[in-house]
Short mmCIF file of C-alpha atoms (C1' of nucleotides) in Angstrom, two decimals:
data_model
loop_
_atom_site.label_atom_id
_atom_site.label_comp_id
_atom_site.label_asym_id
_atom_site.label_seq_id
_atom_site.Cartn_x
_atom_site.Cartn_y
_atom_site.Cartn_z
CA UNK S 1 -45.86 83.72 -6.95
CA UNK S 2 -45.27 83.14 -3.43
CA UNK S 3 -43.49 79.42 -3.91
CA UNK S 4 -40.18 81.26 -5.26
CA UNK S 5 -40.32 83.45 -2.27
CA UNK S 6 -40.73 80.20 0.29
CA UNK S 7 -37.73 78.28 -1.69
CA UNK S 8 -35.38 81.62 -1.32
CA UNK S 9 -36.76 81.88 2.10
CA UNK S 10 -35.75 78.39 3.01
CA UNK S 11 -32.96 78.44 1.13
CA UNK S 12 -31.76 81.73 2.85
CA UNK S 13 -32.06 79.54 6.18
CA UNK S 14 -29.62 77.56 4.76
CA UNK S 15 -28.49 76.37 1.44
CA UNK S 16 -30.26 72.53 -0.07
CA UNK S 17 -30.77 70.35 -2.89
CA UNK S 18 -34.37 70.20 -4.32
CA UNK S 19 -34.80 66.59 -2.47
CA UNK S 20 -33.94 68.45 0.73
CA UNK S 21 -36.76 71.60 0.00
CA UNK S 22 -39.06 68.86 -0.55
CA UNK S 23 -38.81 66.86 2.37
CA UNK S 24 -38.95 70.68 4.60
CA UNK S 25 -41.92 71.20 2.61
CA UNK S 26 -43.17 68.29 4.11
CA UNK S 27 -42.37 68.58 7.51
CA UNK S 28 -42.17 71.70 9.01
CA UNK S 29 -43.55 74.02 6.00
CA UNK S 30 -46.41 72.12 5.51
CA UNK S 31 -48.56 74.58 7.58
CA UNK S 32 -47.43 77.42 5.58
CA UNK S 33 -47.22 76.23 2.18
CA UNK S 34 -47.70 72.83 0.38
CA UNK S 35 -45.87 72.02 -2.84
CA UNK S 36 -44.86 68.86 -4.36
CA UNK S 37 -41.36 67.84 -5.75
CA UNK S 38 -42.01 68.15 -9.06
CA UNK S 39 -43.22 72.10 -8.57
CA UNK S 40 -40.09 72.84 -6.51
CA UNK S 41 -38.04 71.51 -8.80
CA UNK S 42 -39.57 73.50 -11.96
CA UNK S 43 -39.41 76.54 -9.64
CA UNK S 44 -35.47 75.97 -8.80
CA UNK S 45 -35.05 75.70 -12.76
CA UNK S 46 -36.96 79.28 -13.34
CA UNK S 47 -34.91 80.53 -10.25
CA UNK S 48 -31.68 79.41 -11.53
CA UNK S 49 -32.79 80.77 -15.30
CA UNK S 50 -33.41 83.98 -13.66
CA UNK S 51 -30.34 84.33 -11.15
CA UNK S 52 -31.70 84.54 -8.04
CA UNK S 53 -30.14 81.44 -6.99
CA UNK S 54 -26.93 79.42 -7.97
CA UNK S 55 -26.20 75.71 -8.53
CA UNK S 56 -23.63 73.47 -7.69
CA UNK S 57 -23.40 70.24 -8.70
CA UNK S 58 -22.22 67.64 -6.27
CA UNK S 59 -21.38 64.32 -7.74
CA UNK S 60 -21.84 61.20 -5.58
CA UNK S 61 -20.36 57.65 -5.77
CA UNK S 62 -22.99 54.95 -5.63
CA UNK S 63 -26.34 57.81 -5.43
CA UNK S 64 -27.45 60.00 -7.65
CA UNK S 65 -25.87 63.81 -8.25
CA UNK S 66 -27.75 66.63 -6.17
CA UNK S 67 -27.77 69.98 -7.48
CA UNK S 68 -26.91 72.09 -4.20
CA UNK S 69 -28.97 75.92 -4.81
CA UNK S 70 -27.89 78.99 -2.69
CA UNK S 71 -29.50 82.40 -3.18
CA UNK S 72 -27.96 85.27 -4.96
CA UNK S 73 -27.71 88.54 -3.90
CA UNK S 74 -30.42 89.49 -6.76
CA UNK S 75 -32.41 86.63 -5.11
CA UNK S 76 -32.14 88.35 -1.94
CA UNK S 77 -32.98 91.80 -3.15
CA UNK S 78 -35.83 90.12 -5.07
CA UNK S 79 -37.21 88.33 -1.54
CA UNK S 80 -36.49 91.74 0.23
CA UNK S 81 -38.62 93.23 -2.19
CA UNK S 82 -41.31 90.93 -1.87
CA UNK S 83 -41.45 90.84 1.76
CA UNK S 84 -42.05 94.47 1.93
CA UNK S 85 -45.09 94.35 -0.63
CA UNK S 86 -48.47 93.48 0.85
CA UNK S 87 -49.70 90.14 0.07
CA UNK S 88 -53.44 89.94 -0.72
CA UNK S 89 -55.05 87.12 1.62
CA UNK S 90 -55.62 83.48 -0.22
CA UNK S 91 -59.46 83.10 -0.65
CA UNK S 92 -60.89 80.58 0.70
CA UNK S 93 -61.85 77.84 -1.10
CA UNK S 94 -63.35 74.42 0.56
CA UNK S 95 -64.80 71.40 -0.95
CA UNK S 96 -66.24 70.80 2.61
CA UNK S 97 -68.14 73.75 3.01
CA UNK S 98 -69.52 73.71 -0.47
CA UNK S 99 -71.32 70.14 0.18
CA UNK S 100 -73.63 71.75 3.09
CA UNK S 101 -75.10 73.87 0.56
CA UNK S 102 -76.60 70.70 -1.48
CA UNK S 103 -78.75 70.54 1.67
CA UNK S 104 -81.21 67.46 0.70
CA UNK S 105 -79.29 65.78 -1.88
CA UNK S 106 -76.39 65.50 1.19
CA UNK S 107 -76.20 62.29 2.71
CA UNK S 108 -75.37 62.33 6.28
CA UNK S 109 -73.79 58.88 7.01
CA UNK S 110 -71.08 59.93 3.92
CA UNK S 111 -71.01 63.44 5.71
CA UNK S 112 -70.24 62.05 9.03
CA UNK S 113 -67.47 59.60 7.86
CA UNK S 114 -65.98 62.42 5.98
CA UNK S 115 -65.88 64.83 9.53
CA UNK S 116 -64.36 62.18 11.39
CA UNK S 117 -61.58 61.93 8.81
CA UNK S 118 -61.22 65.32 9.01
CA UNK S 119 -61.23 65.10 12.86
CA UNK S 120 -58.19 62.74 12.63
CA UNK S 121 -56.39 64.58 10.23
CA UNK S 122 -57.06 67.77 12.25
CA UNK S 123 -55.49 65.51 15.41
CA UNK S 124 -53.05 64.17 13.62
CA UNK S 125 -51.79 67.70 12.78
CA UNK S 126 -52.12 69.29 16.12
CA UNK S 127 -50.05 66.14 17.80
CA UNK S 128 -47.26 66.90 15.45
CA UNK S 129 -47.45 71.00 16.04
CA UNK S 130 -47.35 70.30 19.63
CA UNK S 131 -44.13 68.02 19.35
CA UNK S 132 -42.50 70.22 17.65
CA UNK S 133 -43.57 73.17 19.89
CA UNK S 134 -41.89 70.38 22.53
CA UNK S 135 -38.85 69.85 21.00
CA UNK S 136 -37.98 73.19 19.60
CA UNK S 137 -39.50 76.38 21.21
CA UNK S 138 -40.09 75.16 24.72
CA UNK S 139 -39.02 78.23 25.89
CA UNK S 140 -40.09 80.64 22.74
CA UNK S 141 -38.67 83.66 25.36
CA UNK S 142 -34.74 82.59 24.81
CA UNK S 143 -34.88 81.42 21.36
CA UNK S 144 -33.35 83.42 18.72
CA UNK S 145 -36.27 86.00 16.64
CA UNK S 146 -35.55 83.99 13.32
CA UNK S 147 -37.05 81.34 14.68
CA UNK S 148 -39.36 83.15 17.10
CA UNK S 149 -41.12 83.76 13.83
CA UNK S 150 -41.20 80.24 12.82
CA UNK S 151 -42.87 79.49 16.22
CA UNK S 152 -45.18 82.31 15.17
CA UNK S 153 -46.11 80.17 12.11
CA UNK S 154 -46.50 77.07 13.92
CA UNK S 155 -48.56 78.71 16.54
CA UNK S 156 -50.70 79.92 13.72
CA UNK S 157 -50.80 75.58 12.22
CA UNK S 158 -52.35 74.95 15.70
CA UNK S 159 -54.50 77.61 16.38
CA UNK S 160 -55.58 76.72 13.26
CA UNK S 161 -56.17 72.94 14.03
CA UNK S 162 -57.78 73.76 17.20
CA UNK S 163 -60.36 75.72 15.37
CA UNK S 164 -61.83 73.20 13.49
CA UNK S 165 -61.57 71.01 15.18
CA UNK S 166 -64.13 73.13 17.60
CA UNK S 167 -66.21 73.33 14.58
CA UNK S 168 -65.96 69.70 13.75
CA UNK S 169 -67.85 69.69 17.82
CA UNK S 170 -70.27 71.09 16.15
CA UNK S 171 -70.84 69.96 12.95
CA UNK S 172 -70.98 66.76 14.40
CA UNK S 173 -73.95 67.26 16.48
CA UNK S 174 -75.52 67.69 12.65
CA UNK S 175 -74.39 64.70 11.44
CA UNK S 176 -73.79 62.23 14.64
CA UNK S 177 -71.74 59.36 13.60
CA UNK S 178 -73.42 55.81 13.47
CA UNK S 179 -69.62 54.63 15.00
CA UNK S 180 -69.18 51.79 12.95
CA UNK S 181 -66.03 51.88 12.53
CA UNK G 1 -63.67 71.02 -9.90
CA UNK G 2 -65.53 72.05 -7.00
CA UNK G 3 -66.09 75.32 -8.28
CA UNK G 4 -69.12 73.58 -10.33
CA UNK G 5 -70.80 71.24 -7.92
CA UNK G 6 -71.19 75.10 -5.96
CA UNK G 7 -72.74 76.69 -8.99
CA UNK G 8 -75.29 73.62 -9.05
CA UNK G 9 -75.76 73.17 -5.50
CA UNK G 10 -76.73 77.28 -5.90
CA UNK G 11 -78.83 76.55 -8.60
CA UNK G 12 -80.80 73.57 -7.14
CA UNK G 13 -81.85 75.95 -3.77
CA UNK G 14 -82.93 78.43 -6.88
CA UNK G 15 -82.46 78.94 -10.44
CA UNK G 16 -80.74 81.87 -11.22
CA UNK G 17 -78.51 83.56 -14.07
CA UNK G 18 -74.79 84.18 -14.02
CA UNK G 19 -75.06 87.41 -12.82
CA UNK G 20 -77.25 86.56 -9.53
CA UNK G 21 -74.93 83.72 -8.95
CA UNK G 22 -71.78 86.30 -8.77
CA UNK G 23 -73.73 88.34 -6.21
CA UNK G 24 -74.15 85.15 -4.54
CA UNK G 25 -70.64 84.28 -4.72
CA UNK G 26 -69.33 87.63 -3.22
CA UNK G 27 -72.00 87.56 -0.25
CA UNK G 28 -73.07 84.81 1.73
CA UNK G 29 -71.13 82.22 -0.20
CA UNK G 30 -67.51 84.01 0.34
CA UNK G 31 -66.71 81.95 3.21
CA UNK G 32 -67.20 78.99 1.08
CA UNK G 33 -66.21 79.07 -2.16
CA UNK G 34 -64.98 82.37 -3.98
CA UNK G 35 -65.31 82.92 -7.60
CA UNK G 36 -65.15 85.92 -10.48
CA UNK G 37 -67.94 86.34 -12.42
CA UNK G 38 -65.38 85.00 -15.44
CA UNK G 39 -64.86 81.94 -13.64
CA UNK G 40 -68.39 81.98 -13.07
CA UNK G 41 -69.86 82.12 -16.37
CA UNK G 42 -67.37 80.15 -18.12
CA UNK G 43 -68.17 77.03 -15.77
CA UNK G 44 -72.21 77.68 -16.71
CA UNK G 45 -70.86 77.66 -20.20
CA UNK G 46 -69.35 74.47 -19.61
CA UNK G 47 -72.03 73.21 -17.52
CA UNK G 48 -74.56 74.16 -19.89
CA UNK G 49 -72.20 72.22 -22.80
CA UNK G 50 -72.19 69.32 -20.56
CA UNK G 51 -76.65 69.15 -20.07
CA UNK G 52 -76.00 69.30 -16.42
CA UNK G 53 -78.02 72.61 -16.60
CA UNK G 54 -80.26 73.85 -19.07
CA UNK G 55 -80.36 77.75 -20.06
CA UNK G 56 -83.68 79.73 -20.65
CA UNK G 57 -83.16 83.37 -22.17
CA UNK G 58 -85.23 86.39 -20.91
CA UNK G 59 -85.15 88.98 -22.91
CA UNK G 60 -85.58 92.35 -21.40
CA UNK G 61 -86.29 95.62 -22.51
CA UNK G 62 -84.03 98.58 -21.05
CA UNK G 63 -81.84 95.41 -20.22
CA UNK G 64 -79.29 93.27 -21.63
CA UNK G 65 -80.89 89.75 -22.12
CA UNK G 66 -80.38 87.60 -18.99
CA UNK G 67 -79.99 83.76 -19.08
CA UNK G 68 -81.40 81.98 -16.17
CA UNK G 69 -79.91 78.31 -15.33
CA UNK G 70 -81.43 75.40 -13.73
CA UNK G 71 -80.31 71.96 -12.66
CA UNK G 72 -81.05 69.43 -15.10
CA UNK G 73 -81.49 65.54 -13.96
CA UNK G 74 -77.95 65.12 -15.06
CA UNK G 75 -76.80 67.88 -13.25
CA UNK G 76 -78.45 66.31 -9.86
CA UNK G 77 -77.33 63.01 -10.22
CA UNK G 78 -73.52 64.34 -11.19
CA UNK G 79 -73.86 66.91 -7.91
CA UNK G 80 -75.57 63.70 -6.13
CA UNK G 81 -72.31 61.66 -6.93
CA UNK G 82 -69.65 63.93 -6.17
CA UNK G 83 -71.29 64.48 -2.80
CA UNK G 84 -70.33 60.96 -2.20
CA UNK G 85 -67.25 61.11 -2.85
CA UNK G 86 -64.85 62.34 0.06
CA UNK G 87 -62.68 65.55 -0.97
CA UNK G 88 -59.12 66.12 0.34
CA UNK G 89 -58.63 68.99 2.22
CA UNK G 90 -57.27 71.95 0.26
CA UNK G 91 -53.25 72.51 0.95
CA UNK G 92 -52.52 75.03 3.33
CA UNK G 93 -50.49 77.98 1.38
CA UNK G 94 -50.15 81.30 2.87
CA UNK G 95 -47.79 83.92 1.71
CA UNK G 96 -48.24 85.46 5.35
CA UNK G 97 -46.88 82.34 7.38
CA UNK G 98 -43.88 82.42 4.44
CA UNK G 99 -42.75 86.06 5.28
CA UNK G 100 -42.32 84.80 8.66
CA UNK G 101 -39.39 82.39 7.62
CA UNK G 102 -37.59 85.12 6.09
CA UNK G 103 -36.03 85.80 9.33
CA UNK G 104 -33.86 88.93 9.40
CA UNK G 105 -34.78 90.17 5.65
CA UNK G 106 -38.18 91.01 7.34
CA UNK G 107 -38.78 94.29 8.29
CA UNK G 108 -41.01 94.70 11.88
CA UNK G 109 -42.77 97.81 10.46
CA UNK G 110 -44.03 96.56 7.70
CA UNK G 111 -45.17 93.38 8.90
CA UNK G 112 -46.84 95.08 11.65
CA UNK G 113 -49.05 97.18 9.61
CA UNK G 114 -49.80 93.97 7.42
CA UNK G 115 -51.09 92.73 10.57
CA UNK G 116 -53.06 95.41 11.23
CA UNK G 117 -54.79 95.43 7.61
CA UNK G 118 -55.44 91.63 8.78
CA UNK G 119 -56.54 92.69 11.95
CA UNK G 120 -59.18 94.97 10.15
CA UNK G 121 -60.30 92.04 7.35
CA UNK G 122 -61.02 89.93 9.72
CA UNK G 123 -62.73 92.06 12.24
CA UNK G 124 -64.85 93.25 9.39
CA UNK G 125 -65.74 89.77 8.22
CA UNK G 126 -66.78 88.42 11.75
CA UNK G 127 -69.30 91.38 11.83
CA UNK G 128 -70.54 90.27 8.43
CA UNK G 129 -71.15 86.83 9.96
CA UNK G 130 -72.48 87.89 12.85
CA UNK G 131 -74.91 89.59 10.71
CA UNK G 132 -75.99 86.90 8.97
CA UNK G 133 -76.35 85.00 12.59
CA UNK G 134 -78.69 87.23 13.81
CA UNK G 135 -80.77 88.31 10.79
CA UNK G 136 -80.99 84.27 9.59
CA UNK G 137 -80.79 81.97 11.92
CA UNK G 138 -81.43 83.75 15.16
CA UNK G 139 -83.13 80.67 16.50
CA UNK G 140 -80.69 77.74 14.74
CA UNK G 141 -83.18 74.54 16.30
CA UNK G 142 -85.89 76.05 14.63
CA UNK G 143 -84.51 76.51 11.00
CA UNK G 144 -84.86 73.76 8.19
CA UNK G 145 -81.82 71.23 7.59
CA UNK G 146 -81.46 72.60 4.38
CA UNK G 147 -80.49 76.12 6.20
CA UNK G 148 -79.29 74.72 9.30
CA UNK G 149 -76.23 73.03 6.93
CA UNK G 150 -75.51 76.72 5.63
CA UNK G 151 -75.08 78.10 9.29
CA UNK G 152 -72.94 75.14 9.74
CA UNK G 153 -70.68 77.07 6.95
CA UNK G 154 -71.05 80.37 8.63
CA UNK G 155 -70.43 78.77 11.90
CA UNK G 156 -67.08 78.04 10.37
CA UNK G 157 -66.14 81.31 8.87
CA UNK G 158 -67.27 82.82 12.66
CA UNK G 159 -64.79 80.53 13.90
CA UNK G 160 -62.15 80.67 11.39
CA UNK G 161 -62.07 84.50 11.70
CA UNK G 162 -62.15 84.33 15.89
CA UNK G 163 -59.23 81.77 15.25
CA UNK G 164 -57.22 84.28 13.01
CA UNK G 165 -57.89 86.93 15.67
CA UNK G 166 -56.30 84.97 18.74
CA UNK G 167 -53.62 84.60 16.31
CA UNK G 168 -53.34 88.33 15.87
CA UNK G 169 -53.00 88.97 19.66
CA UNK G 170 -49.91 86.58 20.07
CA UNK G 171 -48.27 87.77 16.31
CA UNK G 172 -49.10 91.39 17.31
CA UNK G 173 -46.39 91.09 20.90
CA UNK G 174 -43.77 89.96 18.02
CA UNK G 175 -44.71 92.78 15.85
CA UNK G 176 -45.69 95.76 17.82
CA UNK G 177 -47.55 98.56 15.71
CA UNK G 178 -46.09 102.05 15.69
CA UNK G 179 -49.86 103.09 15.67
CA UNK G 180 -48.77 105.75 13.77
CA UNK G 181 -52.26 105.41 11.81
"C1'" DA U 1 -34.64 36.37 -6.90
"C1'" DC U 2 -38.06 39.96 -6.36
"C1'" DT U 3 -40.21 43.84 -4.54
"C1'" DC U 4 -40.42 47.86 -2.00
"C1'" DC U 5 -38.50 52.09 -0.25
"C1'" DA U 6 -35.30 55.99 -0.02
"C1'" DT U 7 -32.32 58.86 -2.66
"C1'" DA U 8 -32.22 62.26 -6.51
"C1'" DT U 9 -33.93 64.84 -10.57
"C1'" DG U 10 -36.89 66.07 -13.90
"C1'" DC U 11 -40.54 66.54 -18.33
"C1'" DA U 12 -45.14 66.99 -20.29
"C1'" DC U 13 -49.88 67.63 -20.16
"C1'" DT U 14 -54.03 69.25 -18.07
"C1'" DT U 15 -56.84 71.79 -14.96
"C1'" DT U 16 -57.87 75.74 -12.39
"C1'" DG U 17 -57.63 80.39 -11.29
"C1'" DT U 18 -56.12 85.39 -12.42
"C1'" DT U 19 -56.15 89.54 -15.14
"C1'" DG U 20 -57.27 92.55 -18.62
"C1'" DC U 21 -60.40 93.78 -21.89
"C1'" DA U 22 -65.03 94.32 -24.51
"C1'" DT U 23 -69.94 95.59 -25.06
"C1'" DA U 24 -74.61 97.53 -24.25
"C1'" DT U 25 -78.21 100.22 -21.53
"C1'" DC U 26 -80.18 103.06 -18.01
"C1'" DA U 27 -80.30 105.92 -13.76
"C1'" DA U 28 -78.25 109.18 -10.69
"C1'" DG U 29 -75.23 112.82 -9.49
"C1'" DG U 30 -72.15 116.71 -10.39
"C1'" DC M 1 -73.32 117.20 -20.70
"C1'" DC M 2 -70.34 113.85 -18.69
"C1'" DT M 3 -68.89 110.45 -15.65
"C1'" DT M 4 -69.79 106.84 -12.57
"C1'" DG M 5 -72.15 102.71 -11.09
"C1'" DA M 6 -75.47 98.97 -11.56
"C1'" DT M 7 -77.22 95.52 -14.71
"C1'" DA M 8 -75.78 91.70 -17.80
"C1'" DT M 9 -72.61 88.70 -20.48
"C1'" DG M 10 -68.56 87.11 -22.08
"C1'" DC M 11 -63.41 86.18 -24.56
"C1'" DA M 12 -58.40 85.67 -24.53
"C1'" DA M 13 -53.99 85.32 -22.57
"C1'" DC M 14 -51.44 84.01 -18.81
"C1'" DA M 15 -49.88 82.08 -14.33
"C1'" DA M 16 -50.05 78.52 -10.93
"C1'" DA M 17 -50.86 74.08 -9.41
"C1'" DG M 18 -52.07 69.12 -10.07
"C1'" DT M 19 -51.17 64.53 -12.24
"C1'" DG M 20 -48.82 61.06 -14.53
"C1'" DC M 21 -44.72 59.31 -16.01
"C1'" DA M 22 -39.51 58.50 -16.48
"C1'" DT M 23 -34.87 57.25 -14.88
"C1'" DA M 24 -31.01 55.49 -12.06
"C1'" DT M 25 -28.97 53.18 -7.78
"C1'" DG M 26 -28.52 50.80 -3.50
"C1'" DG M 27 -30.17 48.67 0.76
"C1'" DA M 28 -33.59 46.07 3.39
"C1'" DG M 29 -36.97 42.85 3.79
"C1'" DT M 30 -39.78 38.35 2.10
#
DNA sequence: ACTCCATATGCACTTTGTTGCATATCAAGG
DNA sequence: CCTTGATATGCAACAAAGTGCATATGGAGT
């Protein structure tokens, strides 16, 4: 449900092709919510079916066309709408945490390769919150609310990466790597 | 898929029926891996078409009949494999962080009191965990790998819940509540 | 020449999770 | 007496997300 809210949301910000959502998907939305191309597009579709958003085609010499989406006024009463009901939390659900409770049949060598992926995922992530904490709220006081609540969102990426990776601190004192990398 | 390598990793620390495994589920697997009792049973189903568990019914008197599962070899060796094999990390996706994006279309009141409700959640699942800290693992050194790996997971939701909390304090300055409770 | 990558859009199939409903018994409380 | 809640198991329909594949062009690198 929440995808079609994110696309009107984004395209609210300001109007894009599907190619464009994608690629903000991938960048700067991808703490807040992950979709591939192929779901965006099938959600523009049911968007478009439904009138919340319209389409222009813009034809280009020498690329492809790109379908250009803006949102209706339905699609804004619809987001409006949404925004104002309560949204249940996402349950959690982690591959990770399901493997400590095979206990015995757990290897720790795989275990510890698989944390210090996570580690450098979890680095890799906070790196890229912090540059763009850099390079567009480095003064979150004089920047505009709409994107005062973006920052809000981003703080909440690396807050996030920062937690685990404390836990990853200590889960690796459960499964110390062998370093053999 | 994961959802079944938890139901046997459950069923190797005990064999139980589908009915114990939802009361499992809800309590001190929540911060792992959450799962109806539909869900549930359908996957044993499956599971049980599959010989990675084997059934044994119990007929009761003043009590519907109960059917307790246990691992079979097949089911160890297939929980034994996937263990091996490195999961990705499940995509971020969090209808909160979207409402933020929505920029002016979001209304301060009614984000603050989502907040709040947040607030409360998590407050009231940190004292869960901290529950489980004290009444299981009180003494962490001293407990068995096999349990030491589960506090791992609890260590997590304690920290995933603190994390959400800090949060809270900086989204709560952006979204001051009425406290007109 | 050939391959890879970026641009640009999409369909079809499968898996996974959600939601509503169904059934049967017993104990406890109003 | 009647309802509610715990015990105990499931089916069916639907929604959401994941995966694989398809197509078309142009530029850059080997």
């Amino acid at each position: 449900m929440a995808l079609r809210y994110a696309l009107l949301a984004a395209l609210q910000e300001e109007p894009a092709t599907g190619y464009e959502l994608t690629q903000r998907f991938r960048t700067y939305l991808a703490h807040v919510w992950n979709a591939t191309h192929q779901q965006i597009y099938r959600e523009l579709g049911k968007l478009h079916d439904e009138g919340l958003v319209t389409a222009e085609t813009i034809a280009q010499s020498e690329r492809p066309d790109r379908k250009q989406y803006r949102v209706s006024e339905a699609g804004e009463t619809a987001l409006t709408q949404w925004l104002a009901t309560p949204q249940p939390r996402p349950a959690t659900r982690d591959p990770l945490l399901v493997k400590l409770f095979a206990g015995d049949n757990l290897d720790a060598r795989v275990m510890a390769r698989e944390l210090a992926e996570l580690r450098q995922q979890c680095e890799q992530r906070l790196a890229a919150y912090r540059e763009m904490e850099r390079t567009w709220f480095r003064d979150p006081g004089s920047v505009p609310r709409r994107y005062r609540l973006q920052y809000l969102a981003l703080r909440r990426g690396i807050l996030g990466a920062q937690s685990w990776l404390a836990w990853l601190d200590e889960a690796e004192r459960e499964f110390p790597s062998t370093d053999d990398s």
